[in-house]
Coordinates of C-alpha atoms in Angstrom, one line a residue:
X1 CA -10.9 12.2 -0.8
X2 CA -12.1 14.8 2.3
X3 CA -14.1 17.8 1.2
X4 CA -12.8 20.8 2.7
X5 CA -15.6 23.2 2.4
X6 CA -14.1 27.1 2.6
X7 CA -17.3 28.8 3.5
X8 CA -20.4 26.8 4.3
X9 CA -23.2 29.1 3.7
X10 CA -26.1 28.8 1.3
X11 CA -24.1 26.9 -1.6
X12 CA -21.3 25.3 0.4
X13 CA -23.6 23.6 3.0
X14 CA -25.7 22.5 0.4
X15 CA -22.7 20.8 -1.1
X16 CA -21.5 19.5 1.8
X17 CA -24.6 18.2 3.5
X18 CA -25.3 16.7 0.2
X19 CA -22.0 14.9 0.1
X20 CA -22.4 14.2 3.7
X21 CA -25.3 11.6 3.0
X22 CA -23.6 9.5 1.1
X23 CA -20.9 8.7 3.4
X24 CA -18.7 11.2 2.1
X25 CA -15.7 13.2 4.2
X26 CA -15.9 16.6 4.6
X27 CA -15.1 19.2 6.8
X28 CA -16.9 23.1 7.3
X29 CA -15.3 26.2 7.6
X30 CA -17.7 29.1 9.1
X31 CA -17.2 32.2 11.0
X32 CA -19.1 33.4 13.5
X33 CA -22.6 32.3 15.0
X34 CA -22.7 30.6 12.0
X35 CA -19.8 28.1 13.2
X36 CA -20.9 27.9 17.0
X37 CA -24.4 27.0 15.3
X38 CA -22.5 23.8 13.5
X39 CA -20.1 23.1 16.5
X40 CA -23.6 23.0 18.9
X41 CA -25.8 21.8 16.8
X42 CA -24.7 20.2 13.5
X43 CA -25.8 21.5 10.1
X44 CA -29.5 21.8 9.5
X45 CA -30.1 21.4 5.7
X46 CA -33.7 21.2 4.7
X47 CA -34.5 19.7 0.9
X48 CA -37.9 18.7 -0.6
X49 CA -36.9 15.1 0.8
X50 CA -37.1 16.4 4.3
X51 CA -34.6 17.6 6.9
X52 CA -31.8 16.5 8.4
X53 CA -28.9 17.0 10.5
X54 CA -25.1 16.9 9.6
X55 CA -22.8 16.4 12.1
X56 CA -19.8 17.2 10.9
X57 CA -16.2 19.0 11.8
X58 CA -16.5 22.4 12.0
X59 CA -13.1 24.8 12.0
X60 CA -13.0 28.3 11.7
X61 CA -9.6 28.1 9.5
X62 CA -6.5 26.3 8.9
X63 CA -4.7 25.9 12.6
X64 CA -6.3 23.2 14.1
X65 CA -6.8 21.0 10.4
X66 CA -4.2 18.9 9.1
X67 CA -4.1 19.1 5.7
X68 CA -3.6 15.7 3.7
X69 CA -2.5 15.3 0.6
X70 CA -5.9 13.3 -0.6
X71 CA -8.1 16.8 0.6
X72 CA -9.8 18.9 -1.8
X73 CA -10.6 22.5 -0.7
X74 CA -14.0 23.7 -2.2
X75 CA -14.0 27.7 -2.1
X76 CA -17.7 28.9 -1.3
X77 CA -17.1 32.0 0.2
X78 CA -18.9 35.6 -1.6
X79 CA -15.7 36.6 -3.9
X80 CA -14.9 40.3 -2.0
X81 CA -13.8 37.5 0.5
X82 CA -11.9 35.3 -1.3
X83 CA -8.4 37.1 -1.4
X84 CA -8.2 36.7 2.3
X85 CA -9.5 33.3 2.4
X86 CA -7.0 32.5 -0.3
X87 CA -4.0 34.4 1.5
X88 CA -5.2 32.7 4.7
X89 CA -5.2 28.7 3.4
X90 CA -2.5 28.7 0.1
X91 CA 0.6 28.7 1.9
X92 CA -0.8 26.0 4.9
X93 CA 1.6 22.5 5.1
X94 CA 0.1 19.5 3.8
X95 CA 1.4 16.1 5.6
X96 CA 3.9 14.8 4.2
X97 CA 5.3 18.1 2.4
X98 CA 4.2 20.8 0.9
X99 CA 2.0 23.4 0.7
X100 CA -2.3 23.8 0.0
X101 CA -1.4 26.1 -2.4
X102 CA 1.3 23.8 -4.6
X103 CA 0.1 20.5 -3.7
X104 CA -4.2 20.7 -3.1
X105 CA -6.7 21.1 -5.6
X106 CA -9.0 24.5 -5.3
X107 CA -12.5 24.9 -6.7
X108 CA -14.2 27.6 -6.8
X109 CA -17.8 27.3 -6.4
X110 CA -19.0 31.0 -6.2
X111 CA -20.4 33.2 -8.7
X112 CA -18.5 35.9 -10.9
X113 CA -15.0 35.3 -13.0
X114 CA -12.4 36.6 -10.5
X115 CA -12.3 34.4 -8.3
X116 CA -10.2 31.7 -10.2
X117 CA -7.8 34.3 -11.0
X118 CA -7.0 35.4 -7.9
X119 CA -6.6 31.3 -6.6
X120 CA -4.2 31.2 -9.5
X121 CA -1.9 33.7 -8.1
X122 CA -2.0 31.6 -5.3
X123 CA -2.4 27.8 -6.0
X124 CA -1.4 25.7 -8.4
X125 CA -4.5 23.7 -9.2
X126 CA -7.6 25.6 -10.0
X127 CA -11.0 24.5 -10.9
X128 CA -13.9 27.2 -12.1
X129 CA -17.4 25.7 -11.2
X130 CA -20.5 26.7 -12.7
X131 CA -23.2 26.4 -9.6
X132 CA -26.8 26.4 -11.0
X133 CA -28.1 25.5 -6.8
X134 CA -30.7 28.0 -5.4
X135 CA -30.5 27.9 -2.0
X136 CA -30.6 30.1 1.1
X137 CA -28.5 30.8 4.2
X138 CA -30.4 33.4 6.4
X139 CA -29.7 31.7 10.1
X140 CA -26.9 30.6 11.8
X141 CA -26.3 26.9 11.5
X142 CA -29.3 26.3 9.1
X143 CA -29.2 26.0 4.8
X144 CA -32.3 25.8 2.5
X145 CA -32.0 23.9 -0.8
X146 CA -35.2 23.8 -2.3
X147 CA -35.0 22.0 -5.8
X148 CA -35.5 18.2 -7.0
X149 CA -34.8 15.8 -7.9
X150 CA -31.3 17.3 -8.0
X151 CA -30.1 20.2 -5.3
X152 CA -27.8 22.0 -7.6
X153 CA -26.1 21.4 -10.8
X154 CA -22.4 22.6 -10.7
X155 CA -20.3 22.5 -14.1
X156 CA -17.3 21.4 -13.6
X157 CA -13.7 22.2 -15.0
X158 CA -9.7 22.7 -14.9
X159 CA -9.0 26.7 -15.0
X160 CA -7.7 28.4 -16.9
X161 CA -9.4 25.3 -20.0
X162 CA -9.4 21.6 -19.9
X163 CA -10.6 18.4 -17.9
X164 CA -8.0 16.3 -16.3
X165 CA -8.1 13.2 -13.8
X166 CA -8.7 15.2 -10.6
X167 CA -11.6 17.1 -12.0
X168 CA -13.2 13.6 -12.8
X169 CA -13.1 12.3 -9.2
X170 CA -14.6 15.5 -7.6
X171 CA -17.1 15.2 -10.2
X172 CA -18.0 11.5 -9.6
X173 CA -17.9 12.8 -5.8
X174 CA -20.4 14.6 -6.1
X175 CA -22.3 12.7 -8.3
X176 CA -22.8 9.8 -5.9
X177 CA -26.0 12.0 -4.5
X178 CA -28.1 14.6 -5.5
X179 CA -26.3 16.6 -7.0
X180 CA -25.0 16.5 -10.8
X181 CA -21.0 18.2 -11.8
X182 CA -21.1 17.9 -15.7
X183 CA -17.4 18.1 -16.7
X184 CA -16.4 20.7 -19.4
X185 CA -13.5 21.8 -20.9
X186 CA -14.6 25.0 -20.9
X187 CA -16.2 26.2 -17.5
X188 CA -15.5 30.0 -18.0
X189 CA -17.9 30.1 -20.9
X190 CA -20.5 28.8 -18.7
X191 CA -19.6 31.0 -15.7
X192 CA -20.1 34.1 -18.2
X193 CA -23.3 32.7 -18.7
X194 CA -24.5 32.5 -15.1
X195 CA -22.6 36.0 -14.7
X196 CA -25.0 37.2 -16.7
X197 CA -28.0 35.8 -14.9
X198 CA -26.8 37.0 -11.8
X199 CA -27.2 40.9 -12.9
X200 CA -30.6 40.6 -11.2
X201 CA -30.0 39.8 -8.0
X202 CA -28.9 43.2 -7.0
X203 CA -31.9 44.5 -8.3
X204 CA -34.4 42.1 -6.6
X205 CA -32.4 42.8 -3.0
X206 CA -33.3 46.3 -3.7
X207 CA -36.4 46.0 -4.5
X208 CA -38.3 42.8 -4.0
X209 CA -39.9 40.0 -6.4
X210 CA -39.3 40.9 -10.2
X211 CA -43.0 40.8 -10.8
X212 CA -44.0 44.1 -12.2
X213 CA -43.1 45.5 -15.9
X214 CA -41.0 48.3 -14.6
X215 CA -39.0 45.8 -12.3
X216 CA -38.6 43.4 -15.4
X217 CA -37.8 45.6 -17.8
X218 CA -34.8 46.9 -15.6
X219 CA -33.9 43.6 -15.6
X220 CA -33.8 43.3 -19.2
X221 CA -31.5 46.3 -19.7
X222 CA -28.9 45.3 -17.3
X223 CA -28.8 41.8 -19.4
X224 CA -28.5 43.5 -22.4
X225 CA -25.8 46.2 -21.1
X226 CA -23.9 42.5 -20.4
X227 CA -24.6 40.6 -23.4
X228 CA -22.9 44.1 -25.1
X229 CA -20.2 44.1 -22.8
X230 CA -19.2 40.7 -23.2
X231 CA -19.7 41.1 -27.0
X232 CA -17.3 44.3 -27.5
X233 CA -15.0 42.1 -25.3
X234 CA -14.8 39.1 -27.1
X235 CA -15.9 37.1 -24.5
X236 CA -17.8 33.9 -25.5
X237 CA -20.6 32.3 -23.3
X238 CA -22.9 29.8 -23.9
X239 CA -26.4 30.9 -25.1
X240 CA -28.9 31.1 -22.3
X241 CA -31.2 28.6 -24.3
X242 CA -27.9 26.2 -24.2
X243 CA -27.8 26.8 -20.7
X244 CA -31.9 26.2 -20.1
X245 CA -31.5 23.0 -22.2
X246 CA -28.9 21.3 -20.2
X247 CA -30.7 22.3 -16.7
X248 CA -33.9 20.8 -18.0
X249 CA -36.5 19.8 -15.7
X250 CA -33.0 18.8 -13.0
X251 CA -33.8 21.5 -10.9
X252 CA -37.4 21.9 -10.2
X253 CA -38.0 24.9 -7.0
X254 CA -40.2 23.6 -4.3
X255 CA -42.5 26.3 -3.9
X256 CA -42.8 26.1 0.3
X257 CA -39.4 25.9 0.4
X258 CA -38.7 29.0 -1.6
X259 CA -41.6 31.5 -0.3
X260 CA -40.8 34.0 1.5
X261 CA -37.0 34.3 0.4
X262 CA -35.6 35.8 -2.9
X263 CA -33.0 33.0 -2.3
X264 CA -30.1 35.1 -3.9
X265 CA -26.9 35.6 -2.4
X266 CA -27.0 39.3 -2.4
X267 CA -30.4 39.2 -0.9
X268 CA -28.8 37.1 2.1
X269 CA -26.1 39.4 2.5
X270 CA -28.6 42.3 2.8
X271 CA -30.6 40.0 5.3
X272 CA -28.2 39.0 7.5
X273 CA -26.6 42.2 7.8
X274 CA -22.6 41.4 6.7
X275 CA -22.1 45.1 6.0
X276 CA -20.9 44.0 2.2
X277 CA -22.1 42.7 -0.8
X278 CA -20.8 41.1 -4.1
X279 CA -22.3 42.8 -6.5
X280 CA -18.7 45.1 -7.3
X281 CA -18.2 41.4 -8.9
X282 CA -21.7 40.7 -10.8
X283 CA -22.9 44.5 -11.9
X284 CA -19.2 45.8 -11.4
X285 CA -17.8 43.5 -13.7
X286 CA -19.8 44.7 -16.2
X287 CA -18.9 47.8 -14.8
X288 CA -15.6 47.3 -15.5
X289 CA -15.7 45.8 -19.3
X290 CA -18.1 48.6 -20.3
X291 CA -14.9 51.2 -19.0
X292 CA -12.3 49.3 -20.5
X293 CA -14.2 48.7 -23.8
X294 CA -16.1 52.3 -24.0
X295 CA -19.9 50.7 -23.5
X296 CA -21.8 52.4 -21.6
X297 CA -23.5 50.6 -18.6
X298 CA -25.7 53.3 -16.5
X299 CA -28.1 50.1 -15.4
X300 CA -25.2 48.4 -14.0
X301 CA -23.5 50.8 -12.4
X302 CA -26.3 52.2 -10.5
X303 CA -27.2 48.5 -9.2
X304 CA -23.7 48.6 -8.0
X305 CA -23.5 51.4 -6.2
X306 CA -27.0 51.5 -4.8
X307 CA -26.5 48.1 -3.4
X308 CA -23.5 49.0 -1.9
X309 CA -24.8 51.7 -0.5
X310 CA -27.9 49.2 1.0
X311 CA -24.8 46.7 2.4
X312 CA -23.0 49.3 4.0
X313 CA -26.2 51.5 5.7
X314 CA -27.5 47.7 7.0
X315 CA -30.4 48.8 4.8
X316 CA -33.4 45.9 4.8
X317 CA -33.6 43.7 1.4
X318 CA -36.5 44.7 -0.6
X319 CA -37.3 48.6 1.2
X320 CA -36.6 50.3 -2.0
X321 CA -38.9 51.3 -4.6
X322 CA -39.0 50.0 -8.5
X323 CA -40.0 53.4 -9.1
X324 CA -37.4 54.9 -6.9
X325 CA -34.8 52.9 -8.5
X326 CA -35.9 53.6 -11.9
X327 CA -35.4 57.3 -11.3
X328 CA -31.6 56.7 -10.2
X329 CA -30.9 54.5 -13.7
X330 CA -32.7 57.4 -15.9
X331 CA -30.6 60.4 -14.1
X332 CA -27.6 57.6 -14.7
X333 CA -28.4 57.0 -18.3
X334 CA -28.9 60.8 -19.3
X335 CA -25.0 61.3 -17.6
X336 CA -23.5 58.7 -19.8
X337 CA -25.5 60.3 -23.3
X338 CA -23.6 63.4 -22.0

C-alpha cells in the first residue's frame, strides 16, 4: 500500500512522517514554499521523541505520479480547498485501467462534514476520518506534533456507514507507529463531535488563549448554539464525555512543544497568511443548520464572518479583543431577537 498524502501540512505531515518511520510508502503533495521546503530539504517533523527528517517524494499534483492500483490517497487539505483538489485528482488513470476516482480509496482526514460529500460526487470509495492530532504547520517544510505516547488518534470508517476490508488495512497502516485509527461503523457521529469542538478555534485566532471568563463563556455559547443545531436537526453525535473517554490519557500535549502556538488550523491559516479560512465549514455549518432549521446562531455567525474578514485583510491571529468581539456577538444577538 503507498500513502498518497493530498496536502501535507499540520495533520497530513504528521500522518505521513509518522507512517514514514515505520518503513511505510508514502508520497507528499504541497504547494508552494511549502513543497520546495520538502523537495530541498525533506520534511522536518518534531515529536516529544525528538526530531527527524523525512525524505520523501514530493509532487505538487497528479502529472508527474503514476497512480497504482495498491495507492491510497489521504485528503488533508482545509475543506474550502477540497473541491479543487478533488476535481484535480478523481478523474487521474490508475495503471492498469481506470480512474482515482472509480478505482482508489479517498480518506478524508480534515475537519467539518462536507468534505466526504463532495469526494462522493467524485469517487467511488470514501472514508470520513475522525482526527483527534494537534499539531502545527506555521513554516515551510517544517510540522509540530506535540502529544505522546500517540501523535494523533484518527477514527476510522467507510462513508456514507460501515467498515469494510480496505478500511482495516489503512487502519492497521497506521497503527504499525504512533498513531492509533479505531475503526467505526459510524465515523460521521464522531465527526459531529469533533465539529463541535472545533467552534472555538475561530474564536481563539481572533483573540488569543481562551483563558479569561468572557473568552470562555463565548466559547460555551457557540457550543451550545451547536449542540441545538444539531439537536433540531436530528443529527446524532457521540457525547463529548464518550469522546474524552476513548482519548484517555493517548494524547498527552507536550507543553514546550505547544507554547507559543494556539495549534489550530484556523490559527495557521491566520499566521501564514493564505488569505482564507475554514471556518464557512466549522461556525458556518452551524450557520447553515440554524437557517435551515429556524435556530438562531448570532455566536456563530459572527465567528464566521469576523474570521473571514481577519483571513481576507491578512489580519494577525490573536490582534482582536475578547471585549471587542463580545460587542459584535451582543449587537448580533439583539438582531436575531428582532
Amino acid at each position: 500500500m503507498r500513502h498518497i498524502v493530498i496536502g501535507a501540512g499540520a495533520v497530513g505531515g504528521s500522518i505521513a512522517g509518522r507512517l514514514a518511520e515505520t518503513g511505510q510508502d508514502v508520497v507528499l503533495v504541497a504547494r508552494g514554499a511549502h513543497y520546495e521546503a520538502l523537495r530541498t530539504h525533506g520534511l522536518r517533523l518534531t515529536t516529544p521523541d525528538g526530531t527527524r527528517v523525512h525524505r520523501l517524494p514530493v509532487v505538487e499534483g497528479p502529472e508527474t505520479l503514476v497512480l497504482r492500483p495498491d495507492d491510497v490517497l489521504l485528503l488533508s487539505v482545509k475543506t474550502q480547498d477540497s473541491a479543487a483538489a478533488l476535481d484535480t485528482w478523481s478523474g487521474r488513470p490508475v495503471e492498469g485501467g481506470g480512474t482515482a476516482g472509480e478505482l482508489l480509496p479517498l480518506v478524508c482526514a480534515q475537519n467539518g462534514v462536507e468534505n466526504e460529500r463532495l469526494a462522493l460526487r467524485r469517487f467511488r470509495h470514501v472514508y470520513g476520518m475522525c482526527v483527534w492530532l494537534p499539531s502545527s504547520h506555521v513554516d515551510p517544510g517544517e510540522v509540530v506534533a506535540p502529544c505522546a505516547p500517540y501523535t494523533g488518534m484518527l477514527h476510522l470508517g467507510r462513508y456514507p456507514s460501515g467498515i469494510d476490508a480496505t478500511a482495516r488495512r489503512i487502519s492497521a497502516s497506521l497503527e504499525k507507529g504512533t498513531l492509533l485509527a479505531p475503526l467505526v461503523p459510524d465515523v460521521m457521529r464522531w465527526k459531529y463531535t469533533k465539529l463541535l469542538a472545533n467552534l472555538s478555534n475561530s474564536l481563539g485566532a481572533l483573540t488569543g488563549p481562551l483563558d479569561t471568563d468572557e473568552a470562555r463563556l463565548i466559547q460555551r455559547r457557540a457550543y451550545d448554539e451547536g449542540r441545538a443545531v444539531l439537536s433540531a436537526a436530528g443529527i446524532d453525535s457521540v457525547s463529548p464525555e464518550k469522546a474524552a473517554e476513548v482519548r484517555g490519557d493517548h494524547l498527552g500535549l507536550d507543553p514546550h512543544l505547544a507554547s507559543g502556538r494556539d495549534g489550530s488550523s484556523s490559527w495557521q491559516s491566520l499566521s501564514r497568511g493564505t488569505g482564507s479560512i475554514e471556518t464557512d465549514h466549522l461556525n458556518g455549518e452551524i450557520v447553515l443548520l440554524g437557517r435551515l432549521h429556524a435556530v438562531p446562531t448570532p455566536v456563530n455567525e459572527t465567528l464566521a464572518r469576523v474570521a473571514n474578514t481577519f483571513a481576507r485583510e491578512h489580519r494577525r491571529p490573536g490582534s482582536m479583543s475578547v471585549a471587542e468581539l463580545a460587542a459584535l456577538i451582543e449587537a448580533a444577538s439583539g438582531a436575531a431577537a428582532e
